[in-house]
Each structure stands twice: as C-alpha cells, then as structure tokens.
Amino acid sequence: MKRRRRFGHALYAAPALALIALFVYYPIVENIRLSLFKFSVFQPGTRYVGLENYRQALQDPVFWKALSNNVCYAAASVVFQVGAALVLAAVLEAVIGRRLRGVLRTVYFIPAAVSMTVAGLLFRFLYQPDAGLVNDALRAVGLDGAARDWLGETATSIWGVISMSQWQSFGYTTMLLTVAIQRIPRELYEAATVDGAGRVRTFFTVTVPMVREMTTLLVILTVSQAFLVFNEVMVMTGGGPSNSSQVLGTWLYASAFTGDDMGYAAAIGTVMFLLTFAAGILQLIHSRRKAVAV
Amino acid sequence: MTLTLRKPAPTPPAPASAGAPARRAPARPGTVLLRVLTYCALAALAVAVIYPLCWMALSGLKANAEIFSSPWDLPAHPRWGTYADAWNQGVLGYLLNSVLVTAASVVAVVLISAWAAYGLTRLDIPCSQPALLLVLGAMMLSPTVALVPLSQLLQALHIFNTYWALIVLYTAFKVPFTTFLIRAYLLGQPVEVEEAARIDGASRRQVFWRIVVPMARPILASAAVLQALFAWNEYAFALVFITDDRLKTLPVGLADLAGRLNSDWPMLFAGLTIAALPMIVVFLVAQRHFVRGLSEGIGK
C-alpha cells in the first residue's frame, strides 16, 4: 500500500525526468559515441574511426580560428558584461536618483528583450561600408580613416559581431549586478563615508568585495555562453569572410549540414560540451561552497 | 500563526528610502561637475543603446533611397504601408508560429517543472536524491552541442520538421532550470497549510492545484516570462530542425526574409520592428517578474 503511494508520488517527477533523459542526457552521450565514427546523411552506414575526428580537429586551421574567436568573445564579454556592467550598476546605485535610476536600467535592458536575430540583422546594416551609421558617425567626427567594411574584412568581422553582442547583453548583467548591490547592507556604505572614503575608494573596498559571489558566477556564465555562441555569428556573417568569424558553434553547423561530415561535427560538439561542462562544474562547486557558508 | 514559524529573516532589507544609498556628501564644486559629467555619460549611453532601435522603427517608414541618402533624418513622408507589406510578406505567418511554439512551451515547462518541484520537495519519492541530481545536473548541459544526435533523434520520433520538435526541445532544455527556480521558492514556503489541507481530507492533486499553485504564483510567473523570452528568441534549433518555410519561427523567418528581400531595407526594418515589439512590451509590462526570475535563477 505504502509502496504504491510512493510510486504514485513519483509520477509528479516522471514527465520532467523522462524529457530530460531523452532530450538532454541521451543526445550528449550519443554525441560522444558518434564522434568516433565517420558518416554522412546521404550514405547509409557508419565507419568506426576511433579518435580520427579529434585528430582532424587538431589539424584543422578553421577549428583553431573558431576556438580563438570564442576565446576573444569570452574575454570581451567578461570585460564588458561583468567589469563595465559592475561599474555602471554601482554608478547607477550611488549617484542617480531613484526614479531616474529605474528608467535608465530599463532602457539599458531593452536590447536584451530583442532577439539576437533582430539585433544582428539591424547591425548588419549599421556596419555597412558606405551607408551604415557606424561609418557615417566616424566620418562625422573626422575619423574617415577608421571607416571600413566591418563585417566584410577578415580582420574586423568577429569584432563586429562581438561588439553587437555587448551592446545587446550588458543591460542584462547590469540588472543582475544591481540586484546584488542592493543586497549589500547600507551600514557598510555609511561606515565608509564616516571613515572619509571617496566614491572610488568605496567602490573598491565595499562594493567589489561584497558582490564577489555574483561576479564570479557571472564570469563563469558569460564564459560558458561565449563558447556556445551561434545565432549572432550565423545571422551577421555566417562565419565568413573566409572563415574569419567562425566560432565552434557555427563550424559545427557548417561541418554537419553543409560539409556533411557528421562525425567531425559531433567531435566539435564534444569539445564544446567539455568546455561548458567544466564551467558548469566550477559553478556547482562555487554554489555548493556558498551554500555551506550561509 | 504561520509567520512566526518562518526562519528568522536575516535583517530585512531596509525599505529603500529615497536616496538611501547616496549618502550625499556636502556639494563641492568638483563633485557637482563630476555629477553633471556622470549624468551626461549615462544619458549618452542610454541614447547609444536605444537609438539603433528607434532608427530601425523609423527606417521602416522611409523609402529605400531615403535610408541611404538621409539616414539620420526623420522620414519625410512616412509610409505606413511598408509595415502592412512586411506583415503580408510572411511576417504574420512567422509571428503565429512563434506565438504557438512559445505559448506551448511556456505552458509545458511551467506545468512539468511545477510538478517536479512539488514532487521533489514535498513528497516522499523513491530515489528522490538521485532524481534531483539528474534534474539539476542537466542545467549544465547546453543545447547546441548535440545538434547531430538530436536531429537523428527527432527523425526517429517522426517529429523532425514539426512544431513538436521545437516545443519538446524548448521544454526539455528549460525544465531543469525552471524546476530549480520553483523548488527554491517552495523550500522557502511553510508546509503547514498543505498539511492542514491533507488532514482535512484533500487529495495530493487538490493540494497541488488549490494550494501550491496559487501560493507559488509569483515564481511561476517569473518562470513563464523567462521561458517566453528564451523560446521567442531561440535560433539554432529552429534553424536546423524546421525546414518547411510555413513552420518557421520569427528568428529564422526574418533571417530568410533578409536574404529574400535582398535590398528592400524598409520592408526588412518594418519586419524586424514587428518582431521586436512583442517582447519589449512583455518586458515593460512584466518587468518585476523578469528581474525577480533573473536574480532568483542566478543565485542569491
């Protein structure tokens, strides 16, 4: 009787577990298995090749280019979405009146509510070599030499994408950091003021240490997001010109669905999985440690 | 009194009285200047953030040549017809697909996660610890890395290139996070009301629907808003798993439209504006739930 009731209770968790097992865990495991094979959608049959796909990746210059683009992405995101956003959140909290502060925060967040696709297509026009607003603005302030075909040149394509994504996402992290700052006990600020600390001093001695939990977490999250980037690159450059803006996600897509090298794509997927999984483990350890501390 | 049973609140966040954090130092001339500069910088940033979006909406009202000849000016003769054309060019169809997929996945994810959270916090389930780990561990696994096996799986299930492909995946990949969110909320709520209802003879199902769901309404709303944002904007799955143009969602449809229209920029900008508006409105209306969901999810 009791066992039957407990079994009945399990039904509440069953749909969640079934969905997760089938669509999250199984594909990851299957992906690792597939990465050991060579196969194509057009030909039946698979050929076991061991670690050949991984060796192929190590020798593939586009793979390395993609990986280094992901690293640039991560670095820029940490600087802007954690560093600059923290300064911005602190300034908003310390200097601006309450009413206006809310308005500004909302304005900064709005791009995050717009989809990457919309933002990407819009910026594709803004970056246009002759009619785009970016070059127009540069010429207006006399920087004619700086104007260029941002997405069309191999040297700048990935940076064009990265800049757009910072524009889009910094409001999101600013919002989160604001919440963290608001949780800091006011007495600490009062004490700092009594001690005669200026705004900058207070920022480094009170705000930064007190929101370390949140910043650490955000660093882990933004880095792992940066290794999964797909949408904006796909929409803005498709990885071009000549693979200069390729990232792991788009290279996986190109390998699988245009290059028809499924096993290789699965291997790239496994590399991405390992990178983000490591970030996930860090996050887990971090939150576990915090849970103990509280 | 159930209130007294709750854990002693760690110093209730002082009601943010006006200007509390800004302990105003006596105004020296330097400070005033600094303050003015700060305001200017923040205003400039706000303009830089919002201007491209306004520009996009306005450019949808211009003639094509006008966008190139006078990009910074207001439209000389606003052409509202462009918006109607964009709508008919397929944006309406993509919009409906997005609404359908988003609505279905929001309902599914909230329901399934609420069940799971309730089961895992309040009920005595066999192997509940491993089950919990399985659910929460899935938060670490990211969607796009497994495109290859997922496309095989969807084909084997005969839902490749159907709405179901997206609904099921959007739900499955967000159930872990949403469950975590709701579970954290339930753990902070008293169980006495539920126990009292049980003693009065309510079934588990009644307790869930009549007590737990109404009690958790704020967090359910946050979860719904976050899921809507995710599903509305998702691109990779929609690109790979939907091949039929009639089933495409907005993000993919718009990218297609951009390729198809080639150089009809006003039409494209009108389409982009139509696509961007719903989520901006949802955000402005449900801001409270947004921020709450974001901060709860990221961890306090």
XYZ file of C-alpha atoms in Angstrom:
594
model
C 0.000 0.000 0.000
C 2.687 2.435 1.071
C 4.934 1.443 -1.810
C 2.128 2.025 -4.252
C 1.550 5.506 -2.885
C 5.242 6.367 -3.186
C 5.170 5.113 -6.733
C 2.186 7.362 -7.347
C 4.109 10.310 -5.980
C 6.927 9.614 -8.398
C 4.515 10.379 -11.219
C 4.893 14.072 -10.376
C 8.567 13.995 -11.270
C 8.222 11.482 -14.091
C 7.482 13.830 -17.022
C 10.435 16.034 -16.145
C 12.784 13.102 -15.763
C 11.624 11.441 -18.963
C 12.022 14.606 -21.031
C 15.438 15.361 -19.617
C 16.705 11.826 -20.027
C 15.543 11.567 -23.630
C 16.339 15.028 -24.961
C 19.216 16.220 -22.802
C 21.243 13.294 -21.482
C 20.799 10.792 -24.270
C 21.892 13.204 -27.064
C 25.035 14.179 -25.158
C 26.056 10.565 -24.683
C 25.104 9.717 -28.248
C 27.125 12.688 -29.449
C 30.254 11.328 -27.811
C 29.642 7.943 -29.436
C 29.023 9.466 -32.870
C 32.228 11.476 -32.634
C 34.110 8.197 -33.026
C 32.545 7.488 -36.425
C 32.635 8.826 -39.952
C 29.238 9.040 -41.599
C 27.084 11.060 -43.923
C 23.368 11.664 -44.237
C 23.417 10.610 -47.852
C 25.137 7.271 -47.457
C 23.905 4.510 -45.216
C 26.295 3.027 -42.752
C 28.919 4.367 -40.429
C 32.619 3.662 -40.179
C 34.376 3.461 -36.824
C 37.468 5.658 -36.859
C 38.370 5.985 -33.197
C 39.815 9.368 -32.369
C 40.390 10.302 -36.016
C 37.808 13.125 -35.853
C 39.643 14.684 -32.933
C 42.954 14.416 -34.778
C 41.253 16.108 -37.728
C 40.210 18.955 -35.422
C 43.739 19.428 -34.105
C 44.988 19.807 -37.668
C 42.118 21.966 -38.873
C 43.106 25.655 -39.025
C 39.432 26.709 -39.046
C 38.872 24.800 -35.810
C 41.674 26.753 -34.155
C 40.450 30.021 -35.614
C 36.977 29.263 -34.281
C 38.332 28.385 -30.857
C 40.390 31.576 -30.682
C 37.340 33.598 -31.735
C 35.418 32.000 -28.878
C 38.231 32.995 -26.527
C 38.102 36.613 -27.783
C 34.352 36.506 -27.324
C 34.740 35.311 -23.764
C 37.369 37.928 -22.937
C 35.326 40.803 -24.338
C 32.205 39.565 -22.572
C 33.949 39.365 -19.217
C 35.322 42.895 -19.613
C 32.034 44.460 -20.684
C 29.335 42.295 -19.198
C 30.964 41.849 -15.829
C 33.558 44.619 -15.426
C 31.906 47.561 -17.143
C 28.449 46.442 -16.057
C 29.559 46.401 -12.419
C 30.886 49.946 -12.663
C 27.672 51.008 -14.367
C 25.472 49.324 -11.764
C 27.462 50.904 -8.935
C 27.256 54.362 -10.516
C 23.528 53.994 -11.023
C 23.046 52.998 -7.387
C 25.334 55.602 -5.869
C 24.844 58.709 -7.951
C 21.463 58.692 -9.623
C 18.118 59.462 -8.034
C 15.767 56.555 -7.561
C 13.202 57.339 -10.212
C 15.727 58.036 -12.968
C 17.811 55.031 -11.965
C 14.928 52.677 -12.715
C 14.302 54.304 -16.063
C 17.947 54.019 -17.101
C 18.175 50.398 -16.022
C 15.099 49.615 -18.069
C 16.476 51.399 -21.118
C 19.777 49.536 -20.875
C 17.938 46.247 -20.632
C 15.648 46.690 -23.631
C 18.066 45.307 -26.256
C 18.219 42.063 -24.264
C 14.492 41.629 -24.834
C 15.043 41.968 -28.581
C 16.110 38.759 -30.244
C 19.687 38.243 -31.384
C 18.391 37.781 -34.910
C 16.710 41.171 -34.990
C 19.753 42.852 -33.454
C 22.109 41.004 -35.795
C 20.201 41.939 -38.946
C 19.922 45.538 -37.794
C 23.636 45.780 -37.078
C 24.463 44.182 -40.401
C 23.064 47.353 -41.893
C 24.624 49.684 -39.330
C 28.037 48.190 -40.214
C 27.544 48.693 -43.959
C 30.673 50.153 -45.563
C 29.107 53.206 -47.248
C 25.582 53.761 -45.912
C 25.924 52.311 -42.428
C 25.540 54.584 -39.428
C 28.763 53.382 -37.805
C 30.947 54.644 -40.638
C 28.740 57.691 -41.063
C 29.269 58.631 -37.448
C 33.013 58.048 -37.701
C 33.219 60.338 -40.736
C 31.120 62.943 -38.966
C 33.711 63.226 -36.206
C 36.575 63.288 -38.689
C 37.762 59.706 -38.341
C 37.409 58.952 -42.032
C 40.383 56.608 -41.915
C 38.665 54.379 -39.360
C 35.662 53.720 -41.586
C 35.710 50.263 -43.123
C 33.618 47.275 -44.167
C 33.413 45.980 -40.621
C 31.834 42.609 -41.309
C 33.393 42.184 -44.738
C 37.041 42.328 -43.714
C 38.730 39.335 -42.143
C 40.496 41.447 -39.533
C 37.346 43.010 -38.074
C 34.467 40.606 -38.796
C 34.467 38.801 -35.457
C 34.883 42.088 -33.576
C 31.853 43.495 -35.340
C 29.848 40.558 -34.067
C 31.316 40.770 -30.574
C 30.540 44.488 -30.294
C 26.941 43.940 -31.298
C 26.572 41.246 -28.698
C 27.999 43.506 -25.965
C 25.522 46.192 -26.962
C 22.783 43.651 -26.624
C 23.720 41.937 -23.386
C 25.342 44.360 -20.966
C 21.960 45.622 -19.702
C 21.079 42.121 -18.604
C 24.118 41.730 -16.379
C 23.809 45.309 -15.146
C 20.339 44.375 -13.911
C 21.680 41.329 -12.062
C 24.557 43.239 -10.525
C 22.166 45.960 -9.386
C 20.180 43.351 -7.508
C 23.402 42.143 -5.885
C 24.444 45.664 -4.909
C 21.052 46.357 -3.389
C 21.593 43.409 -1.053
C 24.704 44.981 0.458
C 23.880 46.265 3.952
C 23.656 50.054 3.924
C 25.693 50.311 7.135
C 28.829 49.365 5.221
C 28.430 52.383 2.994
C 27.686 54.624 5.933
C 30.786 53.358 7.722
C 32.872 54.027 4.638
C 31.508 57.551 4.414
C 32.231 58.166 8.084
C 35.791 56.984 7.521
C 36.074 59.579 4.808
C 36.345 57.186 1.883
C 35.509 58.700 -1.514
C 33.238 57.129 -4.089
C 36.021 55.313 -5.912
C 37.541 54.018 -2.690
C 34.112 52.842 -1.504
C 33.573 51.051 -4.797
C 36.757 49.024 -4.400
C 36.602 48.410 -0.659
C 32.874 47.808 -0.210
C 31.027 47.139 -3.462
C 33.519 44.909 -5.265
C 34.192 42.513 -2.368
C 30.529 42.369 -1.388
C 29.309 41.316 -4.826
C 32.136 38.854 -5.457
C 29.687 35.929 -5.349
C 27.691 37.388 -8.185
C 30.666 38.452 -10.281
C 32.310 35.046 -10.007
C 29.080 33.430 -11.072
C 28.649 35.865 -13.954
C 32.197 35.264 -15.166
C 31.545 31.534 -15.271
C 28.214 32.034 -17.027
C 29.428 34.530 -19.619
C 32.474 32.429 -20.447
C 30.390 29.335 -20.968
C 27.895 31.358 -23.041
C 30.773 32.666 -25.146
C 31.739 29.126 -26.080
C 28.197 28.381 -27.237
C 27.750 31.454 -29.431
C 25.844 30.636 -32.587
C 22.945 32.868 -33.519
C 24.604 36.243 -33.984
C 27.530 34.856 -35.969
C 25.196 32.870 -38.192
C 22.972 35.866 -38.856
C 25.644 38.516 -39.278
C 28.482 36.824 -41.150
C 27.716 33.121 -41.432
C 31.293 32.611 -40.218
C 32.806 34.498 -43.144
C 34.566 36.113 -44.855
C 36.852 33.122 -45.427
C 36.022 31.653 -42.029
C 37.446 34.680 -40.199
C 34.468 34.955 -37.862
C 33.817 31.247 -37.463
C 33.123 30.078 -33.896
C 32.856 26.496 -32.667
C 29.057 26.503 -32.907
C 28.902 27.721 -36.482
C 31.790 25.474 -37.515
C 29.895 22.522 -36.057
C 26.828 23.548 -38.049
C 28.806 24.049 -41.261
C 30.631 20.731 -40.856
C 27.419 18.815 -40.232
C 24.859 20.379 -42.506
C 26.845 21.834 -45.384
C 30.075 19.815 -45.189
C 28.145 16.615 -44.441
C 30.895 15.442 -42.111
C 28.646 14.358 -39.250
C 31.236 12.560 -37.175
C 33.535 15.548 -37.253
C 30.678 17.842 -36.231
C 29.929 15.532 -33.315
C 33.587 15.752 -32.270
C 33.417 19.559 -32.277
C 30.220 19.257 -30.234
C 32.025 17.097 -27.707
C 34.807 19.668 -27.391
C 32.203 22.383 -26.773
C 30.487 20.124 -24.291
C 33.700 19.557 -22.340
C 34.443 23.290 -22.203
C 30.991 24.261 -20.975
C 30.782 21.238 -18.692
C 33.964 22.396 -16.975
C 32.358 25.788 -16.483
C 29.273 24.065 -15.089
C 31.329 22.090 -12.587
C 33.035 25.289 -11.442
C 29.641 26.878 -10.989
C 28.414 23.912 -8.987
C 31.459 23.938 -6.698
C 31.016 27.656 -6.281
C 27.353 27.472 -5.310
C 27.990 24.467 -3.065
C 30.698 26.342 -1.201
C 28.421 29.315 -0.821
C 25.538 27.155 0.415
C 27.803 25.831 3.159
C 28.978 29.277 4.083
C 25.494 30.719 4.500
C 0.455 31.977 13.256
C 2.425 30.582 10.408
C 4.526 33.682 10.176
C 6.400 33.025 13.375
C 7.445 29.619 12.092
C 9.455 31.010 9.236
C 13.172 31.257 9.639
C 14.265 34.496 11.246
C 14.738 36.818 8.320
C 18.363 37.905 8.134
C 17.969 41.640 8.653
C 15.031 42.544 6.450
C 16.301 44.647 3.567
C 15.714 48.147 4.793
C 12.864 49.741 2.868
C 14.877 51.610 0.293
C 14.003 55.064 1.500
C 14.503 57.734 -1.103
C 18.137 58.193 -1.924
C 19.274 55.828 0.798
C 22.466 54.591 -0.804
C 23.509 58.006 -1.977
C 24.756 59.493 1.269
C 25.118 62.904 -0.145
C 28.470 64.460 0.567
C 28.359 68.230 1.006
C 28.392 69.582 -2.517
C 31.792 70.852 -3.519
C 32.237 72.427 -6.938
C 34.270 69.438 -8.123
C 31.572 66.989 -7.058
C 28.922 68.948 -8.877
C 30.937 68.894 -12.076
C 31.567 65.191 -11.666
C 27.891 64.605 -11.102
C 26.965 66.513 -14.240
C 29.531 64.578 -16.261
C 28.201 61.289 -14.916
C 24.666 62.216 -15.879
C 25.835 63.153 -19.364
C 27.742 59.898 -19.786
C 24.773 57.817 -18.637
C 22.427 59.719 -20.918
C 24.797 59.248 -23.858
C 24.931 55.528 -23.149
C 21.142 55.367 -22.997
C 20.940 57.085 -26.379
C 23.541 54.747 -27.874
C 21.538 51.790 -26.633
C 18.115 52.908 -27.705
C 18.884 54.910 -30.828
C 19.510 51.940 -33.162
C 16.127 50.508 -32.244
C 14.273 53.765 -32.832
C 16.214 54.190 -36.047
C 15.088 50.732 -37.124
C 11.428 51.533 -36.468
C 11.681 54.872 -38.290
C 13.567 53.418 -41.243
C 10.654 51.088 -41.778
C 8.652 54.179 -42.677
C 11.141 55.505 -45.220
C 11.636 54.942 -48.913
C 14.596 52.769 -49.784
C 16.651 55.594 -51.272
C 15.899 57.774 -48.279
C 17.601 55.326 -45.929
C 20.808 55.769 -47.856
C 20.575 59.466 -48.665
C 19.453 60.823 -45.297
C 19.873 58.047 -42.749
C 19.729 60.335 -39.728
C 16.607 62.301 -40.652
C 13.032 61.558 -39.748
C 11.061 60.013 -42.600
C 9.914 62.812 -44.935
C 6.709 61.033 -45.915
C 6.023 58.181 -43.514
C 4.923 55.121 -45.480
C 2.838 53.078 -43.111
C 2.108 50.717 -45.959
C 5.568 49.181 -45.617
C 4.583 47.738 -42.259
C 1.458 46.217 -43.778
C 3.514 44.783 -46.650
C 6.073 43.276 -44.303
C 3.229 41.758 -42.333
C 1.879 40.137 -45.518
C 5.316 39.139 -46.809
C 5.336 36.316 -44.296
C 5.992 38.072 -41.017
C 2.435 37.293 -39.918
C 2.996 33.589 -40.529
C 6.308 33.534 -38.682
C 4.743 35.508 -35.861
C 1.922 32.999 -35.465
C 4.402 30.116 -35.464
C 6.454 31.845 -32.798
C 3.388 32.568 -30.696
C 2.266 28.957 -30.924
C 5.629 27.417 -30.110
C 6.330 29.920 -27.343
C 2.903 29.572 -25.711
C 3.002 25.783 -25.828
C 6.482 25.564 -24.366
C 5.668 28.100 -21.646
C 2.650 26.097 -20.513
C 4.532 22.814 -20.738
C 7.639 23.982 -18.941
C 5.759 25.648 -16.076
C 3.446 22.694 -15.563
C 6.077 19.974 -15.798
C 8.562 21.888 -13.646
C 5.960 22.721 -11.013
C 5.016 19.043 -10.785
C 8.646 18.043 -10.483
C 9.444 20.742 -7.923
C 6.395 19.811 -5.854
C 7.227 16.125 -6.048
C 10.851 16.632 -5.140
C 10.259 18.999 -2.230
C 7.034 17.805 -0.631
C 6.557 14.157 -1.459
C 8.292 11.034 -0.413
C 9.543 9.746 -3.743
C 11.731 6.656 -4.103
C 15.300 7.627 -5.106
C 14.490 11.304 -4.788
C 18.121 12.320 -4.251
C 19.440 10.800 -7.490
C 16.370 12.134 -9.310
C 17.063 15.627 -8.044
C 20.693 15.392 -9.113
C 19.602 14.211 -12.537
C 17.306 17.194 -12.953
C 19.674 19.841 -11.627
C 22.718 18.345 -13.340
C 21.016 18.825 -16.694
C 21.327 22.587 -16.183
C 24.996 22.210 -17.031
C 24.356 20.608 -20.405
C 23.940 23.072 -23.179
C 21.541 22.706 -26.081
C 23.547 23.372 -29.222
C 26.406 20.946 -28.724
C 24.307 17.930 -29.664
C 22.737 19.100 -32.925
C 23.759 15.950 -34.777
C 22.282 13.312 -32.467
C 19.248 15.498 -31.771
C 18.385 15.695 -35.439
C 18.652 11.903 -35.693
C 16.518 11.505 -32.596
C 13.802 13.830 -33.876
C 13.742 11.946 -37.146
C 13.431 8.625 -35.353
C 10.500 10.031 -33.366
C 8.924 11.385 -36.564
C 8.680 14.913 -35.217
C 11.504 16.409 -37.271
C 10.211 19.472 -39.116
C 7.069 19.820 -36.990
C 6.065 22.246 -34.253
C 6.553 19.393 -31.814
C 10.293 19.339 -32.411
C 10.659 22.867 -31.069
C 8.038 22.621 -28.331
C 9.553 19.435 -26.940
C 13.137 20.685 -27.078
C 12.393 24.139 -25.664
C 10.576 22.446 -22.823
C 13.115 19.717 -22.144
C 16.090 22.067 -22.054
C 14.468 24.552 -19.672
C 12.763 22.113 -17.295
C 15.935 21.726 -15.188
C 16.397 25.458 -14.603
C 12.687 26.121 -14.069
C 12.402 23.216 -11.634
C 15.361 24.602 -9.725
C 13.684 28.008 -9.583
C 10.320 26.729 -8.348
C 11.894 24.257 -5.941
C 13.950 27.011 -4.315
C 10.777 29.026 -3.859
C 8.772 26.138 -2.402
C 11.547 25.321 0.063
C 11.125 28.821 1.458
C 7.387 28.431 1.936
C 5.712 26.937 5.032
C 4.164 23.478 4.650
C 1.561 23.922 7.381
C -1.264 24.945 5.064
C -0.663 21.927 2.878
C -0.559 19.611 5.882
C -3.751 21.097 7.256
C -5.457 20.563 3.928
C -4.276 16.937 3.893
C -5.723 16.402 7.365
C -8.983 17.900 6.151
C -9.047 15.198 3.522
C -7.746 16.912 0.423
C -6.025 14.676 -2.076
C -2.491 15.330 -3.269
C -3.850 16.598 -6.524
C -6.146 19.045 -4.799
C -3.312 20.264 -2.594
C -1.185 20.843 -5.669
C -3.790 22.752 -7.648
C -5.602 24.593 -4.851
C -2.719 25.456 -2.532
C 0.709 25.007 -4.082
C -0.015 26.579 -7.455
C -1.719 29.700 -6.064
C 0.989 30.079 -3.432
C 3.790 29.802 -5.987
C 2.130 32.119 -8.467
C 4.839 34.824 -8.341
C 7.644 32.411 -9.167
C 5.530 30.640 -11.784
C 5.002 33.997 -13.473
C 8.737 34.719 -13.425
C 9.451 31.303 -14.888
C 6.859 31.847 -17.608
C 8.314 35.211 -18.590
C 11.860 33.850 -18.780
C 10.741 30.873 -20.840
C 8.836 33.151 -23.218
C 11.954 35.234 -23.771
C 14.006 32.112 -24.458
C 11.547 30.405 -26.794
C 10.729 33.593 -28.688
C 14.389 34.218 -29.495
C 15.778 30.713 -29.931
C 17.520 30.277 -33.251
C 19.771 27.216 -33.589
C 17.095 24.543 -33.104
C 14.599 26.452 -35.216
C 17.166 26.745 -37.996
C 18.200 23.104 -38.060
C 15.042 21.227 -37.167
C 12.482 23.154 -39.205
C 12.856 23.016 -42.967
C 9.302 23.824 -44.041
C 9.022 27.565 -44.646
C 5.438 27.608 -43.354
C 6.546 26.314 -39.951
C 9.465 28.658 -39.378
C 9.546 30.873 -36.306
C 10.361 34.574 -36.338
C 14.144 34.488 -35.819
C 14.741 32.078 -38.679
C 11.951 33.511 -40.821
C 13.391 37.008 -40.528
C 16.861 35.841 -41.477
C 15.300 34.153 -44.519
C 13.339 37.264 -45.330
C 16.541 39.311 -45.188
C 18.055 37.039 -47.796
C 14.934 37.058 -49.957
C 14.299 40.791 -49.884
C 17.879 41.418 -50.788
C 17.900 45.204 -50.787
C 14.389 46.218 -49.770
C 15.634 47.610 -46.480
C 12.483 49.455 -45.352
C 10.487 46.257 -45.620
C 13.102 44.384 -43.625
C 13.271 47.054 -40.918
C 9.479 47.047 -40.667
C 9.579 43.271 -40.243
C 12.300 43.490 -37.610
C 10.345 46.107 -35.684
C 7.215 43.983 -35.741
C 9.262 41.069 -34.429
C 10.955 43.078 -31.690
C 7.903 44.799 -30.266
C 6.054 41.942 -28.533
C 8.960 41.029 -26.272
C 9.761 44.657 -25.468
C 6.139 45.111 -24.427
C 6.162 41.903 -22.385
C 9.335 43.053 -20.676
C 7.981 46.513 -19.871
C 4.736 45.086 -18.514
C 6.248 42.191 -16.576
C 9.495 43.842 -15.531
C 9.081 42.876 -11.898
C 8.794 39.184 -12.739
C 11.675 39.452 -15.123
C 14.098 40.861 -12.640
C 12.908 38.500 -9.983
C 13.337 35.466 -12.213
C 16.764 36.590 -13.312
C 18.069 37.191 -9.842
C 16.493 34.100 -8.266
C 17.826 31.938 -11.035
C 21.361 33.214 -10.869
C 21.513 32.513 -7.185
C 21.310 34.768 -4.221
